[in-house]
Coordinates of C-alpha atoms and ligand atoms in Angstrom, one line a residue:
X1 CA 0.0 0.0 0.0
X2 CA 1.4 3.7 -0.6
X3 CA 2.2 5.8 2.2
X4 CA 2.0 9.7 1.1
X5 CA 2.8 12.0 3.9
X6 CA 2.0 15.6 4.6
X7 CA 4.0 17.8 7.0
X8 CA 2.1 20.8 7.8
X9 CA 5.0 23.6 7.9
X10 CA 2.8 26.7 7.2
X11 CA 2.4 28.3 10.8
X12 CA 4.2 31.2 11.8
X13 CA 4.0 30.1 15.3
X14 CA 3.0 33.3 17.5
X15 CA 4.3 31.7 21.0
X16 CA 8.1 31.7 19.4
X17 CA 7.7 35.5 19.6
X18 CA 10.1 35.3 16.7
X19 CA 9.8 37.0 12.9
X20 CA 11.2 33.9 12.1
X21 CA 8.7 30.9 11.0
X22 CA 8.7 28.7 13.8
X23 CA 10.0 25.2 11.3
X24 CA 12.9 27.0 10.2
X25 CA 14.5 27.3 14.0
X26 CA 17.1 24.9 14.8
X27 CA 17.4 22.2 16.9
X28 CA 20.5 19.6 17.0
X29 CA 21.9 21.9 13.8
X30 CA 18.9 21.7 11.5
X31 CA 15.7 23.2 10.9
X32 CA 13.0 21.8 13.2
X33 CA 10.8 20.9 9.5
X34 CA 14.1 19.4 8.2
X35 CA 13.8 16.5 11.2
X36 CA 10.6 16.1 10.4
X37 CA 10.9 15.0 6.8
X38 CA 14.2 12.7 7.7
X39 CA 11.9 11.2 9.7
X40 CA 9.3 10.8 7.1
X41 CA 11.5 9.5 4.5
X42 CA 11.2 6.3 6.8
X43 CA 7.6 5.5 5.3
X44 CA 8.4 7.5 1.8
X45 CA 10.1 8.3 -1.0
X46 CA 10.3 11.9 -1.0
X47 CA 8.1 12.1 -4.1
X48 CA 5.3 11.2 -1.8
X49 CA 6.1 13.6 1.1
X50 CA 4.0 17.1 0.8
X51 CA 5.4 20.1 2.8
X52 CA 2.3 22.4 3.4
X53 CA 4.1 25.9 3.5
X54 CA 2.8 29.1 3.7
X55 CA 4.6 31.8 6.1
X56 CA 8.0 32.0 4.8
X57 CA 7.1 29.6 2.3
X58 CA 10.1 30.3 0.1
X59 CA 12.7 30.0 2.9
X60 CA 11.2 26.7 3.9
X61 CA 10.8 25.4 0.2
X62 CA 14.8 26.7 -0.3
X63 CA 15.6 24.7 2.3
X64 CA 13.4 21.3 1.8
X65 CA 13.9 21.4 -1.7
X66 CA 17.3 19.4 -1.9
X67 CA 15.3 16.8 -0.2
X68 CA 13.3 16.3 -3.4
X69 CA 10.0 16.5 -1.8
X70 CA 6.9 18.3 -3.1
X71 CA 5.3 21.7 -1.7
X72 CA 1.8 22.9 -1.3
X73 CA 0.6 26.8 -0.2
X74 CA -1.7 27.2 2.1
X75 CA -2.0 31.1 1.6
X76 CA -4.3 31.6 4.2
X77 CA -3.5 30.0 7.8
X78 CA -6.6 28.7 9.0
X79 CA -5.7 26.0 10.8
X80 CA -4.2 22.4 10.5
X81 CA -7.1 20.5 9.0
X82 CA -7.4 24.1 6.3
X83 CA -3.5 23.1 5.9
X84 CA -4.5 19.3 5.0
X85 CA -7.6 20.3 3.0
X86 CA -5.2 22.5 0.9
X87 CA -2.9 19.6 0.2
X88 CA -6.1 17.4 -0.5
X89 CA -6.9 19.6 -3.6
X90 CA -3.4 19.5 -5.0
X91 CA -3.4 15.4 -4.2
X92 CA -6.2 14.4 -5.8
X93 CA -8.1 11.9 -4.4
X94 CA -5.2 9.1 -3.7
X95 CA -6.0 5.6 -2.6
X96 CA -3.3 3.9 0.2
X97 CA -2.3 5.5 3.2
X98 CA -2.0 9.7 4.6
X99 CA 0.3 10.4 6.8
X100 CA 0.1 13.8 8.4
X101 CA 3.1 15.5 10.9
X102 CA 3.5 18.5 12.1
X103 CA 6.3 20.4 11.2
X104 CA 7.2 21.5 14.9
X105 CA 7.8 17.9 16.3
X106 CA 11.6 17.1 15.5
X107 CA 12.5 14.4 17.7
X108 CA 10.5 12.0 16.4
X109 CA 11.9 8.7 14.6
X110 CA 11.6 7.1 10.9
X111 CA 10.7 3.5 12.9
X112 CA 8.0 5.3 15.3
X113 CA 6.4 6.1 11.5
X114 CA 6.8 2.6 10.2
X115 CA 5.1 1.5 13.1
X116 CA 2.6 3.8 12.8
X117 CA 2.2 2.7 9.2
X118 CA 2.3 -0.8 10.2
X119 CA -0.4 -0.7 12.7
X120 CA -3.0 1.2 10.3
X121 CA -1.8 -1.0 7.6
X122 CA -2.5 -4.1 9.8
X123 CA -6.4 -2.8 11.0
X124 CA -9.7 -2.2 9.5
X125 CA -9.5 1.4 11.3
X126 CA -10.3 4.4 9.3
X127 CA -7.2 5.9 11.2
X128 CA -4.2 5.6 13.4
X129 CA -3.0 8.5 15.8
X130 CA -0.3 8.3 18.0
X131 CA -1.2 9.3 22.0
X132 CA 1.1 9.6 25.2
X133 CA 0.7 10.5 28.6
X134 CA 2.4 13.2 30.3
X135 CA 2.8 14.5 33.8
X136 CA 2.1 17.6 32.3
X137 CA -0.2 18.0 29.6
X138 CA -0.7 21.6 29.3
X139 CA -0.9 23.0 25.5
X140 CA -1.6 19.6 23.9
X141 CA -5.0 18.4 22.8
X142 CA -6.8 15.7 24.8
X143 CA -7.7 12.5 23.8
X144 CA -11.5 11.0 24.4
X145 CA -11.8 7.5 24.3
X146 CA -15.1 5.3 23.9
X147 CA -16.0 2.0 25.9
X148 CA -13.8 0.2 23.0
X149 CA -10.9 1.7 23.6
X150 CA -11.1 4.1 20.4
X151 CA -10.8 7.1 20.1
X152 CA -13.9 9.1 20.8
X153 CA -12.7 12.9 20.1
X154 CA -9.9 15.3 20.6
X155 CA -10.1 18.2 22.6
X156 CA -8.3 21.0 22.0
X157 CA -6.5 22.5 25.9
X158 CA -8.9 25.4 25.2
X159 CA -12.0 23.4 24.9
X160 CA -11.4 21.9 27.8
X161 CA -14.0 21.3 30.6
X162 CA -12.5 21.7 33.9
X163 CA -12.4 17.7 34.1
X164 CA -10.8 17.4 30.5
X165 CA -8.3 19.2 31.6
X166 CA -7.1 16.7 34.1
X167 CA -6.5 14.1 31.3
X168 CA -3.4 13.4 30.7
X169 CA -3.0 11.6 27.2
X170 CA -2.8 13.7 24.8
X171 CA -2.7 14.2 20.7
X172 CA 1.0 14.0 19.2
X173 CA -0.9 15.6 16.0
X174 CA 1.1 11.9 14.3
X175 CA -2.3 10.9 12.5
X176 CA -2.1 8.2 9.9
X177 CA -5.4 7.5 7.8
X178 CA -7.1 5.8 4.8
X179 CA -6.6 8.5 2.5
X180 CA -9.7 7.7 0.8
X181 CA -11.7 8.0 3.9
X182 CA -9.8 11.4 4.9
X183 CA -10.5 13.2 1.5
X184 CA -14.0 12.2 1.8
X185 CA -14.9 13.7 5.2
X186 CA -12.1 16.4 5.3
X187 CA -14.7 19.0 4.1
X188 CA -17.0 18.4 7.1
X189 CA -14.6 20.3 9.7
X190 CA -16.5 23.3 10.7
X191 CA -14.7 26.2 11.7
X192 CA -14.1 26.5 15.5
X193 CA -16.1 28.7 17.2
X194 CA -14.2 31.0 19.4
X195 CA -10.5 30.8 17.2
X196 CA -12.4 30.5 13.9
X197 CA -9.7 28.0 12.8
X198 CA -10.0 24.4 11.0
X199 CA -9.1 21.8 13.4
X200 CA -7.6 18.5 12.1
X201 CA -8.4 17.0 15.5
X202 CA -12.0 17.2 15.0
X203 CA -11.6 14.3 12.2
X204 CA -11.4 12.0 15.2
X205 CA -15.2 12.7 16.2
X206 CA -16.4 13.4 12.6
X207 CA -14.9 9.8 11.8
X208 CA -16.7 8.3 14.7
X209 CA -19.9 9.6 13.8
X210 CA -19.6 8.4 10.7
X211 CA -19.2 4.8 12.4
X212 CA -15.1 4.6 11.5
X213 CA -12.8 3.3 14.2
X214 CA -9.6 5.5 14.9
X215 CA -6.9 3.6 16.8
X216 CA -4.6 4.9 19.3
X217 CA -1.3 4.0 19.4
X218 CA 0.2 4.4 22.5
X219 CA 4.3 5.4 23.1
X220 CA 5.5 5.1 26.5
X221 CA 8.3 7.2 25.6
X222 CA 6.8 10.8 25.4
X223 CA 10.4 12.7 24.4
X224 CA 9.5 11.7 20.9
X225 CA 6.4 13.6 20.4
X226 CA 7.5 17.1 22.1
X227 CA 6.2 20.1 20.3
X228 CA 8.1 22.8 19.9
X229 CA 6.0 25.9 20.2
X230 CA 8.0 28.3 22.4
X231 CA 11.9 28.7 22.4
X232 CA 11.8 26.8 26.1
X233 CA 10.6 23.7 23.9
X234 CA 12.9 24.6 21.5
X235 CA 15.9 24.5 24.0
X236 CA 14.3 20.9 25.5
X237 CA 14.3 19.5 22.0
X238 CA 17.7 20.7 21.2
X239 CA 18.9 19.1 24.5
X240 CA 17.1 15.9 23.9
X241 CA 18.7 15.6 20.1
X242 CA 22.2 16.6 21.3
X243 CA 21.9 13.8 24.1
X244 CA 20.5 11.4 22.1
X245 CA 23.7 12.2 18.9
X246 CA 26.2 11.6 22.1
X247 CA 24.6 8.4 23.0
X248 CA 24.7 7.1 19.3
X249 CA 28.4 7.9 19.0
X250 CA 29.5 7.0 22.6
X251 CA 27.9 3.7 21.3
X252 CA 29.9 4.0 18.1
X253 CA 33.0 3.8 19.9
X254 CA 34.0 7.6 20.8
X255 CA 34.9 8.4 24.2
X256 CA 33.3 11.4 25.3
X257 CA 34.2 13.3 28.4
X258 CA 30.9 14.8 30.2
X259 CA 28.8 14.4 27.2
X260 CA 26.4 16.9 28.7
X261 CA 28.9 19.7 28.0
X262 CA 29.2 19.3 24.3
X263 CA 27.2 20.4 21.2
X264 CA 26.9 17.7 18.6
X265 CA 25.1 18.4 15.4
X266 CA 23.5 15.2 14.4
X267 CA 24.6 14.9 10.8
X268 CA 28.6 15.1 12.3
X269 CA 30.1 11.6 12.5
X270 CA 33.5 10.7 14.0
X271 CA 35.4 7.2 13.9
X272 CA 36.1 4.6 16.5
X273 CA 38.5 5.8 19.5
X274 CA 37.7 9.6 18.9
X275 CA 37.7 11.2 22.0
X276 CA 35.6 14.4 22.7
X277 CA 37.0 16.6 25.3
X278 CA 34.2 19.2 27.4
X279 CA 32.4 21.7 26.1
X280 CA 33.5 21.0 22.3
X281 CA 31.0 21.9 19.4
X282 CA 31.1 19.9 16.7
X283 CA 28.6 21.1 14.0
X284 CA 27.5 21.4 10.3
X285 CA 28.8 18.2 8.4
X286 CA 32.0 17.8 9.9
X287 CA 33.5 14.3 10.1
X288 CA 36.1 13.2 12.1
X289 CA 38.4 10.3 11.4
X290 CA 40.1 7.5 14.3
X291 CA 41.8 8.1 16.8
X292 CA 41.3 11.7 17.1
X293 CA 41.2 14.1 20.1
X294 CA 39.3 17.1 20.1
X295 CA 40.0 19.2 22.8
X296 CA 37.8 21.3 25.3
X297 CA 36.1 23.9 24.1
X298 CA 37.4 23.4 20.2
X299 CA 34.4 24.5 17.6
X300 CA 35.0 22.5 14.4
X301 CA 32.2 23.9 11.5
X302 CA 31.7 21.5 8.4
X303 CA 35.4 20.6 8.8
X304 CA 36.8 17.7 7.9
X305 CA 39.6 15.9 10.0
X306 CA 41.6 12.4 8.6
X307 CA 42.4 9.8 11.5
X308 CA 45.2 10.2 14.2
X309 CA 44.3 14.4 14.1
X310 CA 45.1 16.5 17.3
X311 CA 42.9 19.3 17.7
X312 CA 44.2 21.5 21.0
X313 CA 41.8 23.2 23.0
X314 CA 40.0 26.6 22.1
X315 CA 40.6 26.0 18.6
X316 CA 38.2 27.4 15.8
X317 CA 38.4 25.8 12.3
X318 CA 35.3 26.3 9.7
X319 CA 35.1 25.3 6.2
X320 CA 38.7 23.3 6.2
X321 CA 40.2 20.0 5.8
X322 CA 42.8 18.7 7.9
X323 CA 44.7 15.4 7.0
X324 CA 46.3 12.5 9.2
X325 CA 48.4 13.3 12.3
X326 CA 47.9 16.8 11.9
X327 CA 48.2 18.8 15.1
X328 CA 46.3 22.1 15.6
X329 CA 46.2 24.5 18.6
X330 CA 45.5 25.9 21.3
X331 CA 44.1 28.8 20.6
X332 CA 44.4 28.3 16.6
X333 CA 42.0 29.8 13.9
X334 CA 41.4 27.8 10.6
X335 CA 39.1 29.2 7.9
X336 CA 37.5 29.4 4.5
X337 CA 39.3 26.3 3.1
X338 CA 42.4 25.8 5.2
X339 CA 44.1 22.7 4.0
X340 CA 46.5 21.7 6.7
X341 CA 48.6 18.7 5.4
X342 CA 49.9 15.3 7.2
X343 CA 51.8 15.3 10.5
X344 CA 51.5 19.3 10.0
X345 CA 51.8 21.7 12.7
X346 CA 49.6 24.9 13.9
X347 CA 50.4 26.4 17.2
X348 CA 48.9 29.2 19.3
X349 CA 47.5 32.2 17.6
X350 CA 48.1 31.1 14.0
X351 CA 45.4 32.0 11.7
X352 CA 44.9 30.1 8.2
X353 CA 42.6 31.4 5.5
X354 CA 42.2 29.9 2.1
X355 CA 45.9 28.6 2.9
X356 CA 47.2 25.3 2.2
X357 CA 50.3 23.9 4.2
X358 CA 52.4 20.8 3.3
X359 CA 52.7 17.5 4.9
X360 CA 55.3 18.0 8.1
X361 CA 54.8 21.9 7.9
X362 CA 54.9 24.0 10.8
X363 CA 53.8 27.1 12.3
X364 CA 53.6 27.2 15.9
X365 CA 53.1 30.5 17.1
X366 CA 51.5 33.6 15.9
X367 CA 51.1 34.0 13.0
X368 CA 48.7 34.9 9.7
X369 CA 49.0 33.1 7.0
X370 CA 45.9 34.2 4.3
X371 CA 45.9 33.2 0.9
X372 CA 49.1 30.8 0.9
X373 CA 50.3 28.1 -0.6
X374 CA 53.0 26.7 1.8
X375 CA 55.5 23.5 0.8
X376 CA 55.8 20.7 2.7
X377 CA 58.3 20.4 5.5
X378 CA 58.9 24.2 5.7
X379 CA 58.8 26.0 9.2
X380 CA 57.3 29.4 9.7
X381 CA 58.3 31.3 12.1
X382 CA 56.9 33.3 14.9
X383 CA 54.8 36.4 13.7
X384 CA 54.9 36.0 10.2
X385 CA 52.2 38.0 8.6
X386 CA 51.3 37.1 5.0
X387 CA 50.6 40.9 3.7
X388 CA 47.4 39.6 1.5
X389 CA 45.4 42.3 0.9
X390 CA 46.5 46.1 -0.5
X391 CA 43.4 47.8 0.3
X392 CA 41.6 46.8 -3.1
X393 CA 42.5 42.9 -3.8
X394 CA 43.7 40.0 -2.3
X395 CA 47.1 38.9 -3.6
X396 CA 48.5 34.7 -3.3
X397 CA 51.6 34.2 -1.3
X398 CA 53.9 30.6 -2.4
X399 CA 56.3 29.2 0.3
X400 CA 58.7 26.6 -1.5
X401 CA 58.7 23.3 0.8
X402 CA 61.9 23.2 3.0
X403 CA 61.6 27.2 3.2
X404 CA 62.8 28.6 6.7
X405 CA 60.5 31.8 7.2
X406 CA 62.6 33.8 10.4
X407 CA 60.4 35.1 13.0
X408 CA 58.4 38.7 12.9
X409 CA 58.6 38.0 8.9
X410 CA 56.2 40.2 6.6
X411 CA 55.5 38.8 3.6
X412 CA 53.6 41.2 0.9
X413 CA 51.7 39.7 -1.5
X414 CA 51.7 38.7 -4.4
X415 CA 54.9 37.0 -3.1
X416 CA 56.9 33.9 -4.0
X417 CA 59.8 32.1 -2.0
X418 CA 61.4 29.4 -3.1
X419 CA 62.3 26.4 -1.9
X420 CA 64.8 25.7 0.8
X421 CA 65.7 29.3 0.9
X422 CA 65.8 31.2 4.6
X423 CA 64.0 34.7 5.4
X424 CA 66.1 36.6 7.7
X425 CA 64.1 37.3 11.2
X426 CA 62.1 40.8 10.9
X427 CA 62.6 41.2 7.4
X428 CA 60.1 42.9 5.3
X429 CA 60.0 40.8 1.5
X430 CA 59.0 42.5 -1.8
X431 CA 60.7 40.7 -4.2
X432 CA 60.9 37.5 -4.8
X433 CA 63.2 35.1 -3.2
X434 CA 65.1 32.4 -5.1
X435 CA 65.7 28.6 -4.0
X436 CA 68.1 28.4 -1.7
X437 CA 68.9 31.8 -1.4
X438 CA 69.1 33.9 2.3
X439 CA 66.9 36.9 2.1
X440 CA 67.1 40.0 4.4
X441 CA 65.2 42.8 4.4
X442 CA 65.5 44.8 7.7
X443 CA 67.2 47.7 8.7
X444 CA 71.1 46.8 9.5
X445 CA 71.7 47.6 12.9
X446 CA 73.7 50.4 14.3
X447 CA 75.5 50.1 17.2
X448 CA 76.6 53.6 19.8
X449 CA 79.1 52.7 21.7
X450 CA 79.0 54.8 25.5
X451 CA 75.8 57.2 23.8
X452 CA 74.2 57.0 27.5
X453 CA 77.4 58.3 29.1
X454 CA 78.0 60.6 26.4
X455 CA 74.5 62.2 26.3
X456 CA 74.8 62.4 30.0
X457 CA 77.8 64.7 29.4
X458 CA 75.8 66.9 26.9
X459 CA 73.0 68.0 29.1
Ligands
LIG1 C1 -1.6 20.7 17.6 C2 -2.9 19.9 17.8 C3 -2.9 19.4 19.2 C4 -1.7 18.5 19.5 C5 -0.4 19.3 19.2 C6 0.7 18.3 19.2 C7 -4.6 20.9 16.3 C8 -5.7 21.8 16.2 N1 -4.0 20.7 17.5 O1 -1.7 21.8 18.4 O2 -4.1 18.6 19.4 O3 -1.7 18.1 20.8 O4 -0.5 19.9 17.9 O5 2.0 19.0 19.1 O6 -4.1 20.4 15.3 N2 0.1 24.7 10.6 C9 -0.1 24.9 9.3 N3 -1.2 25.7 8.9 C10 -2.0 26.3 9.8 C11 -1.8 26.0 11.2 C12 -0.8 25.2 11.6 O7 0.6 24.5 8.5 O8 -3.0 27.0 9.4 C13 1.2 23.9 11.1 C14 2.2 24.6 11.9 O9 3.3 25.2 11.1 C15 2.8 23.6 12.8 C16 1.7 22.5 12.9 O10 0.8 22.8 11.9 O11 3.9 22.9 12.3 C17 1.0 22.5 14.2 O12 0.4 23.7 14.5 P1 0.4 24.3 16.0 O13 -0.2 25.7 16.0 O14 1.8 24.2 16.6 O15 -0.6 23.3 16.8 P2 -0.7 23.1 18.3 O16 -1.4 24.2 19.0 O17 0.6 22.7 18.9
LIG2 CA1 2.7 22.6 18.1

């Protein structure tokens, strides 16, 4: 049977008290409505997944489009069952199965789906919806049963009786139905009466008048279904997502110290024997070899680091690629495609932009090397500034490998020393320097012999 599923992403979501739409916020590094569909692609191709979007509807199709999956407006947010009747009409009238999730629930699983699948798949019910209970079920709709066990109705918290109120299972808004049945009776939700909004929930009674079963399917495990709808959810989910990334690699084989200290995007992996120092943030789709150590309070951005890499602590690198037994801080910058060779070296308060250093390299101490090319095995010294930009453009600086760069070294760009050629300490270098050759380009200095006596004598 064919599973299509519809994620309703059109709210703006007034309790974030954002200008932001509330499924573009992040949790665990992505987009609360990008969880969402990962999830769904569990149950679907993403051919037959539906975003609904309306506010913001081109920043959230930008962002779900790479996923392949197909987009709806709803131009007018009046409510989640308006949201589903507007994908209805651009559906048409499907047989097989309709999934509908909410856009704001982003810890939820691809296997809780295909068990949701499984069990409406596996009844004569005209639909599935997934229930929990929680010690606190303020903000979530209640769920009505009958003497069956079915579900009766949903009522929305502010519907509530006084006596409603104190039930505690609620609606996860995971609903999955016979299409067939759904398109035929979504027309009969009537506006509510004091919000003036479409409810989806009401399906459950409208179903059950029409003599349809709908089936709970209870989780035990409530984390799951958490909707986000203010930024305090949103920090709960992100916690939840971070915890649960830890666990996954812990159990993958990285050590990591006081795992509730660090910040883990989910789509990061990192090999066997890693370890994961406190308070590192690992985030974007950075990927970490073997035997790698990433020290406390190190931020690596959609970086890339080979096996047997040292990262020191308080080290920044974005955007860069660092390759086997590299070693890298403290205290050490790396951006905008750094390319840091094998067993290279980059010390405290060296900053590399768009530079690439050769296998054995080093630079320990601070330093800026922008728009570089540097050979293997040379060694740049203390302070060297690469003079890259003159105010208009960025000019390309080439260090042959084996090149000796002396300490407080400025080299203006466009620049190019050869190979196993030395830069005198505090030299200032214009011209080119050939291979082998010793350049010096510093004052010569002057030495006064007895000038303190003799000024003494003048005054
Ligand atoms: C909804 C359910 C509630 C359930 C809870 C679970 C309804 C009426 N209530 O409440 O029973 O317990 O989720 O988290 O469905 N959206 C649209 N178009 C609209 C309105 C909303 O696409 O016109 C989208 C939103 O972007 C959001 C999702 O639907 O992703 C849910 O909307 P939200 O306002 O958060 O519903 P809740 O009040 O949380
Ligand atoms: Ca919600």
């Amino acid at each position: 049977m064919n599973t299509t599923v519809v994620v309703l992403a059109a709210g703006l979501g007034t309790r974030m008290r954002s200008k932001r739409a509330k499924v573009l916020h992040r949790a665990g590094g992505l987009a609360l409505v990008e969880h969402v569909v990962a999830a769904a692609r569990a149950v679907a191709p993403a051919e037959r997944i539906i975003a609904v979007t309306g506010h913001q509807a081109e920043e959230v199709e930008a962002l779900l489009q790479p996923q392949g999956i197909r987009f709806v407006r709803q131009t007018e947010q009046k409510g989640t069952g308006h949201a589903v009747a507007s994908a209805c009409k651009a559906l048409s009238q499907e047989e097989g199965l309709l999934m509908v999730l909410y856009g704001d629930t982003p810890l939820l699983s691809g296997s809780t789906l295909t068990r949701l699948r499984d069990a409406q798949a596996g009844s004569n019910a005209a639909a599935t919806l997934i229930t929990t209970t929680l010690p606190d079920p303020t903000g979530y709709g209640r769920v009505l049963f009958d003497e069956q066990g079915n579900v009766r109705a949903i009522v929305e918290q502010k519907a509530c009786t006084k006596e409603q109120l104190s039930i505690r299972v609620i609606n996860s808004g995971i609903y999955c139905f016979r299409a067939e049945v759904l398109w035929r009776h979504i027309d009969e939700i009537e506006p509510n009466k004091a919000s003036g909004e479409y409810y989806l929930t009401d399906m459950a009674e409208i179903l059950a008048r029409h003599g349809h079963h709908v089936q709970p399917m209870h989780l035990d495990e409530a984390n799951e279904l958490l909707g986000i709808n203010t930024r305090v959810d949103l920090a709960d989910a992100d916690r939840l997502l971070r915890q649960r990334k830890a666990e996954a690699l812990m159990l993958s084989g990285v050590t990591i110290e006081r795992p509730e200290t660090v910040t883990i995007d989910v789509q990061v992996c990192a090999g066997m024997d890693t370890i994961i120092e406190p308070f590192a943030r690992l985030l974007g789709s950075t990927e970490i070899g073997q035997d790698c150590r990433i020290g406390a309070g190190a931020i690596l951005e959609s970086t890339v680091l080979a096996d047997r890499v040292t990262v020191a602590p308080y080290t920044l690198i974005a955007d860069s690629r660092i390759e086997e037994g590299a070693r890298i801080g403290p205290f050490a910058r790396l951006r905008m495609d750094a390319r840091v060779g094998p067993d290279a070296r980059i010390g405290n308060f060296v900053e590399l932009k768009k530079t690439r250093l050769g296998a054995g390299a080093k630079s320990q101490h601070l330093a800026y090397l922008g728009d570089a090319e540097i050979g293997a095995g040379s060694n740049i010294g203390a302070g060297t500034i690469t003079c890259n930009f003159d105010g208009e453009k960025k000019h390309e600086t080439k260090i042959g490998a084996g090149a000796f760069i002396g300490s407080n070294a400025t080299l203006v760009a466009p620049i190019e020393i050869g190979p196993e050629s030395y830069v005198g300490a505090g030299s200032v270098i214009t011209d080119p320097v050939p291979a082998q050759a010793l350049a010096l380009g510093r004052g010569r200095q002057v030495i006064k012999p007895d000038w303190v006596s003799k000024r003494k004598k003048k005054s």
